[in-house]
Coordinates of C-alpha atoms in Angstrom, one line a residue:
Chain D
M6 CA 92.9 13.5 -79.6
L7 CA 92.7 10.8 -81.9
M8 CA 96.2 10.2 -81.7
L9 CA 96.0 10.2 -77.9
A10 CA 93.1 7.9 -77.8
W11 CA 94.4 5.2 -80.3
R12 CA 97.8 5.0 -78.2
N13 CA 95.5 4.6 -75.0
V14 CA 93.6 1.9 -76.5
W15 CA 96.9 0.0 -77.0
R16 CA 98.6 1.2 -73.9
N17 CA 97.2 -2.4 -72.2
R18 CA 97.7 -4.3 -75.5
R19 CA 96.9 -7.7 -74.0
R20 CA 93.6 -6.4 -72.6
S21 CA 92.4 -4.5 -75.7
L22 CA 93.3 -7.6 -77.6
I23 CA 90.9 -9.8 -75.5
N24 CA 88.6 -7.1 -75.7
V25 CA 88.8 -7.1 -79.7
A26 CA 88.5 -10.7 -79.3
A27 CA 85.3 -10.7 -77.3
M28 CA 83.8 -8.3 -79.5
G29 CA 85.3 -9.9 -82.9
F30 CA 84.0 -13.6 -81.7
G31 CA 80.8 -12.4 -80.5
L32 CA 79.9 -10.3 -83.9
A33 CA 81.0 -13.4 -85.8
A34 CA 78.7 -15.7 -84.1
I35 CA 76.0 -13.2 -84.1
M36 CA 76.5 -12.9 -87.9
F37 CA 76.6 -16.6 -88.7
G38 CA 73.4 -17.2 -86.4
Q39 CA 71.7 -14.5 -88.5
S40 CA 72.9 -16.0 -91.8
M41 CA 72.2 -19.6 -90.7
M42 CA 68.6 -18.5 -89.7
R43 CA 67.9 -16.6 -92.7
S44 CA 69.2 -19.1 -95.1
L45 CA 67.3 -21.6 -93.5
Q46 CA 64.3 -19.3 -93.7
Y47 CA 64.9 -18.7 -97.3
Q48 CA 65.2 -22.6 -98.0
L49 CA 62.1 -23.2 -96.3
I50 CA 60.0 -20.3 -98.0
E51 CA 61.7 -21.4 -101.2
K52 CA 61.0 -25.2 -100.8
A53 CA 57.3 -24.6 -99.6
T54 CA 56.3 -22.0 -102.2
G55 CA 58.3 -24.2 -105.0
S56 CA 57.1 -27.3 -104.1
F57 CA 53.3 -26.6 -103.8
T58 CA 51.9 -23.3 -102.5
G59 CA 53.2 -20.9 -105.2
H60 CA 53.5 -17.2 -104.0
V61 CA 50.4 -16.0 -104.5
R62 CA 47.0 -17.8 -104.9
I63 CA 43.2 -17.2 -105.7
Q64 CA 40.6 -19.5 -104.1
R65 CA 37.5 -19.4 -102.4
R66 CA 37.5 -16.9 -99.4
D67 CA 34.9 -19.5 -97.3
I68 CA 37.7 -21.8 -96.7
D69 CA 38.5 -22.8 -93.4
E70 CA 42.1 -23.9 -93.9
P71 CA 43.4 -22.1 -96.9
K72 CA 46.3 -24.7 -97.2
F73 CA 43.6 -27.1 -98.4
P74 CA 40.9 -25.6 -100.3
D75 CA 38.0 -27.8 -100.7
K76 CA 35.6 -25.5 -102.4
F77 CA 35.1 -25.0 -106.0
M78 CA 35.4 -21.6 -108.0
T79 CA 32.4 -22.2 -110.4
N80 CA 33.8 -19.9 -112.7
P81 CA 37.7 -19.1 -112.4
E82 CA 37.8 -17.2 -115.7
P83 CA 37.6 -13.5 -114.4
A84 CA 40.4 -14.2 -111.7
A85 CA 42.4 -16.2 -114.5
K86 CA 42.2 -13.2 -116.8
L87 CA 43.7 -10.8 -113.8
L88 CA 46.4 -13.2 -113.5
E89 CA 47.2 -13.5 -117.1
N90 CA 47.3 -9.5 -117.5
D91 CA 49.5 -9.1 -114.3
P92 CA 53.2 -8.3 -115.4
R93 CA 54.5 -9.0 -112.3
I94 CA 53.5 -12.9 -112.3
L95 CA 55.8 -15.4 -114.1
V96 CA 53.7 -18.0 -114.5
W97 CA 50.1 -19.1 -113.3
G98 CA 48.1 -22.5 -113.2
R99 CA 44.7 -24.0 -112.5
R100 CA 44.4 -26.4 -109.9
I101 CA 42.0 -28.9 -108.0
Q102 CA 43.5 -30.3 -104.9
L103 CA 41.3 -32.8 -102.7
T104 CA 41.5 -35.8 -100.8
G105 CA 40.3 -39.1 -102.2
L106 CA 41.1 -42.9 -102.7
V107 CA 43.9 -44.7 -105.0
S108 CA 43.0 -48.3 -105.2
A109 CA 45.6 -50.6 -106.3
P110 CA 45.1 -54.4 -106.5
K111 CA 46.3 -55.2 -103.4
M112 CA 45.8 -52.2 -101.4
S113 CA 43.5 -48.6 -101.2
L114 CA 45.0 -45.6 -99.5
G115 CA 43.8 -42.0 -98.8
A116 CA 45.6 -39.6 -100.8
L117 CA 46.3 -35.7 -101.5
I118 CA 44.9 -35.5 -105.2
C119 CA 46.6 -32.8 -107.1
A120 CA 45.3 -31.9 -110.4
V121 CA 47.3 -29.5 -112.5
E122 CA 48.1 -28.1 -115.8
P123 CA 51.1 -29.8 -116.9
D124 CA 53.2 -27.3 -119.0
K125 CA 52.4 -24.9 -116.5
E126 CA 53.2 -26.7 -113.5
R127 CA 56.5 -27.4 -114.8
L128 CA 57.5 -23.7 -114.5
L129 CA 54.9 -23.0 -111.4
T130 CA 56.8 -25.7 -109.1
N131 CA 60.2 -27.7 -108.9
M132 CA 57.9 -31.2 -108.5
S133 CA 58.8 -32.5 -111.9
T134 CA 62.4 -32.4 -110.9
Y135 CA 61.8 -34.9 -108.6
I136 CA 60.8 -37.7 -110.8
K137 CA 63.2 -40.6 -110.4
E138 CA 61.4 -43.2 -112.6
G139 CA 59.2 -42.6 -115.9
V140 CA 58.1 -39.0 -116.8
Y141 CA 56.1 -36.0 -115.6
L142 CA 52.6 -35.6 -116.7
D143 CA 52.1 -34.6 -119.8
G144 CA 48.5 -33.7 -120.0
K145 CA 47.6 -35.9 -122.9
T146 CA 47.8 -39.3 -121.4
K147 CA 45.8 -40.3 -118.4
G148 CA 48.6 -40.7 -116.5
V149 CA 49.1 -40.5 -112.7
V150 CA 52.4 -39.3 -110.9
M151 CA 53.0 -40.3 -107.3
G152 CA 55.4 -40.4 -104.4
R153 CA 57.8 -43.6 -104.0
K154 CA 56.4 -44.1 -100.5
I155 CA 52.5 -44.2 -101.4
A156 CA 53.7 -46.7 -104.8
N157 CA 55.4 -48.9 -102.3
R158 CA 52.7 -48.9 -100.2
L159 CA 50.4 -49.5 -102.7
D160 CA 52.8 -52.2 -104.4
V161 CA 52.5 -50.6 -107.4
R162 CA 55.4 -49.9 -110.2
L163 CA 55.6 -47.5 -113.2
G164 CA 53.3 -48.5 -116.2
E165 CA 50.7 -50.4 -113.8
K166 CA 47.0 -48.9 -113.2
V167 CA 45.4 -47.6 -110.1
V168 CA 42.0 -46.5 -109.6
L169 CA 41.5 -42.8 -108.2
M170 CA 38.3 -42.0 -106.5
A171 CA 36.8 -38.4 -105.2
Q172 CA 33.6 -37.1 -104.4
A173 CA 32.1 -36.0 -107.6
A174 CA 29.9 -32.6 -108.1
D175 CA 26.5 -34.4 -107.7
G176 CA 27.7 -36.2 -104.5
S177 CA 28.6 -39.5 -105.9
M178 CA 31.9 -41.2 -105.9
G179 CA 33.8 -40.3 -109.3
A180 CA 36.2 -43.2 -110.3
E181 CA 38.6 -43.2 -113.1
V182 CA 41.6 -45.5 -114.0
F183 CA 45.0 -44.1 -114.4
R184 CA 48.4 -45.6 -115.3
V185 CA 51.6 -44.9 -113.3
V186 CA 53.5 -42.8 -115.6
G187 CA 56.3 -41.4 -112.9
I188 CA 57.2 -41.6 -109.4
H189 CA 58.9 -38.9 -107.4
E190 CA 61.3 -38.8 -104.3
T191 CA 61.5 -35.6 -102.7
G192 CA 62.7 -37.2 -99.7
S193 CA 59.6 -35.6 -97.6
E194 CA 57.2 -38.2 -96.0
S195 CA 54.1 -36.0 -96.8
F196 CA 55.0 -35.4 -100.5
D197 CA 56.2 -39.0 -101.2
G198 CA 53.8 -41.0 -99.0
Q199 CA 50.3 -39.1 -99.8
M200 CA 50.4 -37.0 -102.9
V201 CA 49.3 -38.3 -106.4
W202 CA 49.3 -35.7 -109.6
I203 CA 46.9 -36.0 -112.4
P204 CA 46.0 -33.7 -115.2
L205 CA 43.6 -31.3 -114.6
S206 CA 41.0 -32.1 -117.4
A207 CA 41.0 -35.8 -116.2
M208 CA 40.1 -34.3 -112.7
Q209 CA 37.7 -32.1 -113.8
E210 CA 36.0 -35.2 -116.0
L211 CA 36.3 -37.3 -113.0
L212 CA 34.5 -34.8 -110.7
G213 CA 32.0 -33.9 -113.3
R214 CA 33.0 -30.0 -112.9
P215 CA 34.1 -29.0 -116.0
G216 CA 35.9 -25.6 -116.2
Q217 CA 35.9 -25.7 -112.4
V218 CA 39.0 -25.6 -110.3
N219 CA 39.4 -24.7 -106.6
Q220 CA 42.4 -22.5 -106.8
L221 CA 44.6 -20.6 -109.3
A222 CA 48.3 -20.5 -108.4
A223 CA 50.9 -18.1 -109.4
K224 CA 54.4 -17.8 -109.2
L225 CA 56.1 -14.4 -109.4
K226 CA 59.2 -12.6 -111.0
D227 CA 59.9 -11.5 -107.2
I228 CA 58.7 -13.2 -104.4
D229 CA 59.2 -10.1 -102.0
Q230 CA 56.3 -8.8 -104.1
A231 CA 53.9 -11.5 -103.1
A232 CA 51.8 -9.6 -100.3
A233 CA 51.6 -6.4 -102.4
V234 CA 50.6 -8.4 -105.5
A235 CA 47.9 -10.7 -103.5
A236 CA 46.7 -7.2 -102.1
D237 CA 46.1 -5.8 -105.3
L238 CA 44.4 -9.0 -106.8
D239 CA 42.1 -9.1 -103.6
A240 CA 41.1 -5.4 -104.5
K241 CA 40.5 -6.0 -107.9
L242 CA 38.8 -9.2 -107.5
G243 CA 36.3 -7.2 -105.2
P244 CA 33.9 -8.2 -102.4
G245 CA 32.9 -11.7 -103.9
D246 CA 33.3 -15.2 -103.0
V247 CA 37.0 -15.2 -104.5
G248 CA 40.0 -13.7 -102.8
A249 CA 43.9 -13.8 -103.4
L250 CA 46.2 -14.7 -100.7
S251 CA 49.9 -14.5 -100.4
W252 CA 52.2 -17.5 -99.7
R253 CA 52.2 -15.7 -96.1
S254 CA 48.6 -16.5 -95.5
I255 CA 48.6 -20.0 -96.8
D256 CA 52.0 -21.5 -95.5
K257 CA 51.3 -19.8 -91.8
E258 CA 53.7 -22.7 -90.0
I259 CA 56.5 -21.3 -91.9
I260 CA 55.8 -17.8 -90.6
G261 CA 55.4 -19.2 -87.1
I262 CA 58.8 -21.1 -87.4
Q263 CA 60.3 -17.9 -88.8
A264 CA 58.6 -15.7 -85.7
F265 CA 60.1 -18.3 -83.4
Q266 CA 63.9 -18.2 -84.9
D267 CA 63.5 -14.4 -85.0
G268 CA 62.8 -14.5 -81.4
L269 CA 65.6 -17.0 -80.6
L270 CA 68.0 -15.1 -82.6
T271 CA 66.9 -11.8 -80.8
I272 CA 67.3 -13.5 -77.5
V273 CA 71.2 -14.6 -78.3
L274 CA 71.9 -11.3 -79.9
G275 CA 70.7 -9.9 -76.7
V276 CA 72.8 -12.2 -74.6
V277 CA 75.8 -11.7 -77.0
F278 CA 75.4 -7.7 -76.8
A279 CA 75.2 -7.7 -72.9
I280 CA 78.6 -10.0 -72.9
V281 CA 80.2 -7.4 -75.0
A282 CA 78.9 -4.6 -73.1
L283 CA 80.1 -5.9 -69.8
G284 CA 83.7 -6.5 -71.6
I285 CA 83.9 -2.8 -72.4
L286 CA 82.5 -1.6 -69.1
N287 CA 85.3 -3.7 -67.5
T288 CA 88.0 -2.4 -69.6
Q289 CA 86.9 1.1 -69.4
L290 CA 86.3 1.1 -65.5
M291 CA 89.9 -0.6 -65.0
S292 CA 91.3 1.9 -67.6
L293 CA 89.6 4.8 -65.6
F294 CA 90.7 3.7 -62.3
E295 CA 94.2 3.3 -63.8
R296 CA 94.5 6.8 -65.4
V297 CA 92.7 9.0 -62.6
R298 CA 95.8 11.1 -61.9
E299 CA 96.5 11.1 -65.8
F300 CA 92.9 13.0 -66.1
G301 CA 94.0 15.3 -63.4
V302 CA 97.1 16.0 -65.2
L303 CA 95.1 16.6 -68.5
M304 CA 92.2 18.4 -66.7
A305 CA 95.2 20.6 -64.8
I306 CA 97.0 21.8 -68.3
G307 CA 93.6 23.1 -69.4
A308 CA 91.5 20.1 -70.4
R309 CA 87.7 20.4 -70.1
P310 CA 85.9 17.9 -68.4
R311 CA 83.8 17.0 -71.5
W312 CA 87.1 16.8 -73.2
I313 CA 87.9 14.1 -71.1
V314 CA 84.5 12.4 -71.4
R315 CA 85.2 12.6 -75.3
L316 CA 88.6 11.2 -75.0
L317 CA 87.2 8.2 -73.5
V318 CA 84.4 7.8 -76.0
V319 CA 86.6 8.1 -78.7
E320 CA 88.9 5.7 -77.3
S321 CA 86.0 3.3 -77.2
A322 CA 84.5 4.1 -80.6
L323 CA 88.2 3.2 -81.8
L324 CA 88.5 -0.2 -79.8
G325 CA 84.6 -0.9 -81.0
S326 CA 85.7 -0.2 -84.9
V327 CA 88.8 -2.5 -84.4
G328 CA 86.5 -5.1 -82.8
T329 CA 83.5 -4.8 -85.3
A330 CA 86.1 -4.7 -88.5
F331 CA 87.5 -8.0 -86.9
G332 CA 84.1 -9.8 -86.0
L333 CA 82.8 -8.6 -89.6
A334 CA 85.7 -10.1 -91.5
L335 CA 85.5 -13.3 -89.2
G336 CA 81.7 -13.6 -89.6
T337 CA 82.1 -12.9 -93.5
A338 CA 84.7 -15.5 -93.8
L339 CA 82.6 -18.3 -91.8
I340 CA 79.6 -17.3 -93.9
G341 CA 81.6 -17.9 -97.1
H342 CA 82.9 -21.1 -96.0
F343 CA 79.7 -22.5 -95.1
G344 CA 78.2 -20.8 -98.2
R345 CA 80.5 -22.5 -100.2
Y346 CA 81.1 -25.9 -98.4
G347 CA 77.5 -26.1 -97.2
L348 CA 76.4 -26.8 -93.4
R349 CA 74.7 -30.2 -92.8
L350 CA 71.7 -29.2 -90.4
P351 CA 69.8 -31.8 -88.1
V352 CA 66.8 -29.4 -88.3
G353 CA 66.6 -30.2 -92.1
E354 CA 65.8 -33.4 -91.3
A355 CA 63.1 -32.5 -89.5
F356 CA 61.7 -30.3 -92.1
K357 CA 61.7 -33.3 -94.5
Y358 CA 58.8 -34.6 -93.0
F359 CA 56.7 -32.1 -94.1
L360 CA 58.2 -30.9 -97.4
P361 CA 61.0 -31.4 -99.7
F362 CA 64.1 -30.2 -97.8
P363 CA 67.8 -30.6 -98.3
S364 CA 70.0 -31.6 -95.3
V365 CA 72.5 -29.4 -96.3
I366 CA 72.1 -25.9 -96.3
F367 CA 74.3 -23.2 -98.1
L368 CA 74.8 -20.1 -96.1
R369 CA 74.2 -16.5 -97.4
P370 CA 74.8 -13.2 -96.1
S371 CA 72.1 -11.1 -94.9
W372 CA 73.6 -7.6 -95.2
S373 CA 70.9 -5.5 -93.7
M374 CA 71.0 -7.9 -90.7
H375 CA 74.6 -8.1 -90.5
S376 CA 74.8 -4.4 -90.9
F377 CA 72.5 -3.8 -88.0
A378 CA 74.5 -6.3 -85.7
C379 CA 77.9 -4.3 -86.4
A380 CA 76.1 -1.0 -85.8
T381 CA 74.5 -2.6 -82.7
V382 CA 77.7 -4.0 -81.5
F383 CA 79.7 -0.6 -81.7
V384 CA 76.6 1.3 -80.2
V385 CA 76.6 -1.0 -77.6
T386 CA 80.6 -0.3 -76.9
L387 CA 80.0 3.3 -76.8
L388 CA 77.1 3.0 -74.5
A389 CA 78.8 0.8 -72.2
T390 CA 81.9 3.5 -72.2
L391 CA 79.4 6.3 -71.2
P392 CA 78.9 5.7 -67.4
P393 CA 82.7 5.3 -66.9
A394 CA 83.5 8.4 -69.2
L395 CA 80.6 10.4 -67.1
R396 CA 82.4 9.5 -64.2
A397 CA 86.0 10.9 -65.4
G398 CA 84.5 13.8 -66.6
R399 CA 83.1 14.6 -62.7
L400 CA 86.8 14.2 -61.5
K401 CA 87.9 17.2 -59.4
P402 CA 91.4 18.0 -60.5
A403 CA 93.1 18.2 -57.0
E404 CA 91.6 14.9 -55.9
A405 CA 92.6 13.1 -59.2
L406 CA 96.0 14.3 -59.0
R407 CA 96.3 12.8 -55.4
H408 CA 95.0 9.6 -56.8
V409 CA 97.6 6.7 -56.3
Chain Y
M25 CA 119.8 34.3 -75.7
S26 CA 116.7 35.9 -77.9
K27 CA 113.3 35.8 -76.5
P28 CA 112.1 32.3 -77.0
A29 CA 108.6 31.5 -78.3
H30 CA 107.2 30.2 -75.3
A31 CA 108.2 33.1 -73.1
P32 CA 105.6 35.6 -71.9
A33 CA 105.1 38.1 -74.7
S34 CA 105.0 41.3 -72.4
A35 CA 106.8 39.5 -69.5
P36 CA 109.6 42.2 -68.1
H37 CA 112.5 40.0 -67.7
A38 CA 113.1 39.4 -63.8
R39 CA 111.2 42.4 -63.0
V40 CA 108.8 42.2 -60.2
E41 CA 105.7 44.1 -61.2
H42 CA 101.9 44.7 -60.1
P43 CA 100.3 41.8 -58.3
L44 CA 99.2 38.8 -60.4
V45 CA 97.7 36.8 -57.8
E46 CA 96.0 38.1 -54.9
I47 CA 94.8 35.3 -52.3
R48 CA 92.2 36.7 -49.9
G49 CA 91.4 35.2 -46.4
V50 CA 91.3 31.6 -48.3
E51 CA 90.5 28.8 -46.2
K52 CA 90.4 25.0 -47.5
I53 CA 88.4 22.7 -45.1
Y54 CA 88.0 19.0 -46.2
P55 CA 84.7 17.7 -45.3
G56 CA 84.6 14.2 -43.5
G57 CA 83.8 13.0 -39.9
A58 CA 86.9 15.2 -38.6
K59 CA 87.0 18.1 -40.7
V60 CA 90.4 19.0 -41.6
A61 CA 91.1 22.7 -42.1
A62 CA 94.2 22.6 -44.4
V63 CA 94.5 26.1 -45.2
R64 CA 93.3 28.9 -43.0
G65 CA 92.8 32.7 -43.5
V66 CA 95.6 32.9 -45.8
D67 CA 96.3 36.2 -47.3
L68 CA 98.9 36.4 -50.1
V69 CA 100.1 38.2 -53.0
V70 CA 102.2 37.0 -56.0
R71 CA 103.7 39.5 -58.5
R72 CA 104.8 39.0 -62.1
G73 CA 108.2 37.8 -62.4
E74 CA 108.5 36.7 -58.6
F75 CA 110.6 33.3 -58.1
T76 CA 108.6 32.5 -54.7
A77 CA 108.7 29.2 -52.7
L78 CA 106.2 28.1 -50.3
A79 CA 107.9 26.4 -47.6
G80 CA 106.7 24.3 -44.7
P81 CA 106.8 20.7 -43.2
S82 CA 104.8 18.2 -44.3
G83 CA 100.9 18.7 -43.9
S84 CA 101.5 22.4 -43.6
G85 CA 99.3 22.9 -46.5
K86 CA 101.7 23.9 -49.3
S87 CA 100.1 21.4 -51.7
T88 CA 96.6 22.5 -50.8
L89 CA 97.5 26.5 -51.3
L90 CA 99.1 25.6 -54.8
N91 CA 96.0 23.5 -55.7
L92 CA 93.5 26.5 -54.6
I93 CA 96.1 28.8 -56.6
G94 CA 95.8 26.8 -59.5
T95 CA 92.2 26.4 -59.7
L96 CA 92.4 22.7 -59.3
D97 CA 90.6 22.9 -56.3
R98 CA 88.0 25.4 -54.7
P99 CA 88.1 27.3 -51.3
T100 CA 85.7 26.6 -48.5
K101 CA 86.0 30.5 -48.0
G102 CA 88.1 33.3 -49.2
E103 CA 88.7 34.4 -52.9
I104 CA 91.4 34.1 -55.4
V105 CA 91.9 36.8 -57.8
Y106 CA 94.1 37.1 -60.8
D107 CA 94.6 40.4 -62.5
G108 CA 91.6 41.6 -60.9
R109 CA 89.6 38.5 -61.9
A110 CA 88.0 36.2 -59.2
V111 CA 88.3 32.8 -60.2
A112 CA 87.8 30.6 -57.4
H113 CA 84.0 29.9 -58.0
L114 CA 83.8 29.9 -61.6
D115 CA 82.3 27.0 -63.8
A116 CA 84.7 23.9 -64.5
D117 CA 84.8 24.5 -68.1
V118 CA 85.7 28.2 -67.4
L119 CA 88.4 27.4 -64.8
A120 CA 89.7 24.7 -67.5
D121 CA 90.2 27.4 -70.0
F122 CA 91.7 29.9 -67.8
R123 CA 94.2 27.4 -66.4
L124 CA 94.9 26.6 -70.6
G125 CA 95.7 30.1 -71.1
A126 CA 97.3 31.5 -67.7
L127 CA 98.9 28.8 -65.4
G128 CA 101.6 25.8 -66.2
F129 CA 101.9 23.2 -63.7
V130 CA 105.1 21.1 -62.6
F131 CA 104.4 18.1 -60.2
Q132 CA 106.5 16.2 -57.9
A133 CA 105.8 13.1 -59.7
Y134 CA 106.3 14.5 -63.2
N135 CA 102.9 13.2 -64.6
L136 CA 104.2 13.1 -68.2
I137 CA 101.3 11.0 -70.5
P138 CA 103.3 7.9 -71.0
V139 CA 101.8 6.9 -74.4
L140 CA 103.0 10.3 -75.6
T141 CA 106.6 11.2 -76.6
A142 CA 108.5 14.2 -75.0
V143 CA 107.5 16.5 -77.6
E144 CA 103.9 15.4 -77.8
N145 CA 103.5 15.7 -74.6
V146 CA 105.0 19.3 -74.3
E147 CA 102.8 20.2 -77.2
Y148 CA 99.7 19.0 -75.5
P149 CA 98.5 22.3 -73.9
L150 CA 98.6 24.0 -77.5
V151 CA 96.6 20.8 -78.9
L152 CA 94.2 21.8 -76.5
R153 CA 94.2 25.6 -77.3
G154 CA 93.4 24.1 -81.0
V155 CA 96.8 25.4 -82.2
G156 CA 98.0 24.1 -85.6
H157 CA 100.4 21.0 -85.8
E158 CA 103.2 22.9 -87.4
E159 CA 103.2 26.0 -85.0
R160 CA 102.8 23.8 -81.9
R161 CA 105.5 21.3 -82.9
A162 CA 107.8 24.5 -83.4
S163 CA 106.8 26.1 -80.1
A164 CA 107.1 22.7 -78.3
L165 CA 110.4 21.9 -80.0
E166 CA 111.5 25.3 -78.9
A167 CA 110.6 24.9 -75.5
L168 CA 112.2 21.3 -75.3
K169 CA 115.5 23.5 -76.5
H170 CA 115.3 25.7 -73.6
V171 CA 115.3 22.9 -71.0
G172 CA 118.0 21.2 -73.1
L173 CA 116.3 18.1 -74.3
E174 CA 115.6 18.9 -78.1
T175 CA 117.7 15.7 -78.7
M176 CA 115.3 13.7 -76.5
A177 CA 112.0 15.0 -77.9
H178 CA 111.0 11.9 -79.6
R179 CA 111.6 9.5 -76.7
R180 CA 108.5 8.4 -74.3
P181 CA 108.8 9.2 -70.9
D182 CA 109.8 5.8 -69.8
L183 CA 113.1 6.1 -72.0
L184 CA 113.9 9.4 -69.9
S185 CA 115.5 9.9 -66.2
G186 CA 113.8 11.5 -63.4
G187 CA 115.6 14.7 -64.0
Q188 CA 114.7 14.5 -68.1
Q189 CA 111.0 14.0 -67.4
Q190 CA 111.1 16.8 -64.9
R191 CA 112.4 18.9 -67.5
V192 CA 110.1 18.0 -69.9
A193 CA 107.3 19.0 -67.6
V194 CA 108.8 22.1 -67.2
A195 CA 108.7 22.9 -71.1
R196 CA 105.1 21.4 -71.0
A197 CA 104.3 24.2 -68.0
I198 CA 106.0 27.1 -70.0
V199 CA 105.2 26.2 -73.7
H200 CA 101.9 28.0 -73.8
R201 CA 103.5 31.1 -72.2
P202 CA 101.5 31.3 -68.8
A203 CA 101.6 34.2 -66.5
L204 CA 102.3 31.5 -63.7
V205 CA 103.9 28.4 -63.5
L206 CA 102.9 26.7 -60.4
A207 CA 105.5 23.6 -59.1
D208 CA 104.5 21.2 -56.4
E209 CA 107.8 20.1 -54.7
P210 CA 109.5 19.8 -58.1
T211 CA 112.9 18.7 -57.1
A212 CA 111.4 16.1 -54.5
N213 CA 111.7 13.2 -56.6
L214 CA 115.3 13.9 -58.0
D215 CA 118.8 13.5 -56.5
S216 CA 120.4 16.6 -55.3
K217 CA 122.8 17.3 -58.4
T218 CA 119.5 17.1 -60.9
G219 CA 117.2 18.9 -58.3
A220 CA 120.0 21.6 -58.4
A221 CA 120.1 21.6 -62.2
L222 CA 116.0 22.0 -62.4
L223 CA 116.2 24.7 -60.4
D224 CA 119.1 26.6 -62.3
L225 CA 116.8 25.8 -65.5
M226 CA 114.0 27.2 -63.5
E227 CA 115.7 30.4 -62.4
Q228 CA 116.9 31.2 -65.9
L229 CA 113.5 31.1 -67.4
N230 CA 112.4 33.2 -64.5
Q231 CA 115.7 35.6 -64.9
E232 CA 115.8 35.9 -68.4
H233 CA 112.1 35.2 -70.1
G234 CA 110.5 36.7 -66.9
V235 CA 108.2 33.4 -66.2
T236 CA 106.7 33.8 -62.8
F237 CA 107.3 30.7 -60.5
L238 CA 105.6 29.8 -57.3
F239 CA 106.8 26.5 -56.0
S240 CA 106.8 24.3 -52.9
S241 CA 109.3 22.7 -50.9
H242 CA 110.5 21.8 -47.5
D243 CA 114.1 21.4 -48.8
P244 CA 116.4 24.3 -47.2
A245 CA 118.8 23.8 -50.5
V246 CA 115.8 24.4 -52.6
L247 CA 114.3 27.3 -50.5
A248 CA 117.7 28.8 -50.5
R249 CA 117.2 29.6 -54.2
A250 CA 113.9 31.6 -53.8
R251 CA 113.9 35.0 -53.9
R252 CA 110.9 35.1 -51.8
V253 CA 110.0 32.3 -49.3
V254 CA 106.6 32.1 -48.1
H255 CA 106.4 30.1 -44.8
L256 CA 103.3 28.1 -43.7
L257 CA 102.7 26.1 -40.6
D258 CA 99.4 24.1 -39.9
G259 CA 97.8 25.9 -43.0
T260 CA 98.6 29.6 -41.9
L261 CA 101.1 31.9 -43.2
H262 CA 104.0 31.9 -40.5
G263 CA 105.8 34.5 -41.9
E264 CA 108.0 35.2 -45.2
E265 CA 111.4 36.3 -46.2
V266 CA 112.6 38.3 -49.2
R267 CA 115.9 37.9 -50.6
A268 CA 117.7 40.4 -52.7
R269 CA 119.9 39.1 -55.8

């Protein structure tokens, strides 16, 4: 049967090749789309968690917006101990993040002030890699690192002094002079135009909150464990006022973007699968009408109706295998090409407003998704052949033999 | 000539025996606006070893009767009995198995599978029976040898003449040693010389290997070769002639 089916597939070479091409190009397009979305999402997650959020955070539960923890943990040490003892955590650090005022001789601007432990922060995020002038914080000097755009707006340069002001624990305005030690350029409006970085100890002093922080941020050895680690930590922290969150609960907009992209991809996949299915259905129907008499002959010489059905399904499976193999090869080649040379996407510019994001993304294969696409194309091919195959199985031998 | 592998194992050569097929009161009415009775109240017996022709003009019901005997169609009324077994109303799968074991077909338009070579066409009934590759290939080549086409075994039908294709069809019809070969106007698409050669072949298979043939034709030259001719007119039997040889 396999030999007969294979020869039947290539009986009308042009039609089969068109079908294989339709399946192949469709599958390659699906794989490319899947890879592009996943690579984009990977970059988005990597940049968001790697620039500031971290993979897991411990902070107060009674915060309205988890992204901006404006309430302090009065005793963060039990939580810090949990992080220190968890083998899944690569590095963690204490932080204070709040809005304040940066004043230069000519101008004052509102800013997001991030106070960090510089030694740990170097490993926790990649902000130190964006320093274009000067150096990153060292924790010893009372220095400030700020974005290029806010520095330009304030008209301050490396080595010059600025005053940082924020509301202290007692309600008064705390103020402190800092020297600009570094200027970063991430390409992101939000980061370069709004953020300033100072050592944690200086901030605690400025606020009159010794030992207090408003978040503990951790980077894991494996980001895919973020939800599990956060859940474990949260359970260990108990029902108190401090809880653990994974990056998914903090950077909710990324999850939204991811869901939107996945939804879009699903619609595109559905359309492509429908096109493939209609193509196969059309081919098999044409093939059926052309070969009705032949099916009659096969039935006359003793083929059971289900044998005829099986023959058509096997033909479809062979056609589907060739089309899937072609699509897989083409898709892999496309992903490989853009994985090596990169793909410039306008959407990268849009993301740049919110966080440091590359304009060129390098595609990476997502084999679980590609396997699903391949399997679906193959299954769709088989399903599309069922109506004509079942119809062929219902043919009456004498009528089929009379067919012209 | 020794007994070929494809010849019915117990066929008594050219000796007419007990009934192989009995057709009892068979009627076939095609449904539709004006119901057409293609075959009406036909009773017929075909015995083993016969070389019988169904004769009659176009529309007389020859093909319909052959289809009914070949279980390719079901009678509206009546019964068809093979070796004592009523087959007309059996399940489609059972009928397919029955045809595979007991019947061989030769069609007017040859009806070879175009993507298969001559030998592959011939061995296909054996493929359906699950016979192993080597055994079925040997049987198919033997059958082709008997129709004089062993040298054309690996040609596809489009590279064979009409006569050669019909001989391949005959080889396909006998390869699995059926009790009965049904041939619907087997020479209609052939010139007279090629048609006569095909009849020679069929006659030889009947005489030497005991293959029972029931074929239809309206050509007097073809009918002259049959030892028994059953006449049909307007779907009913209209007499028969038996010729001694």
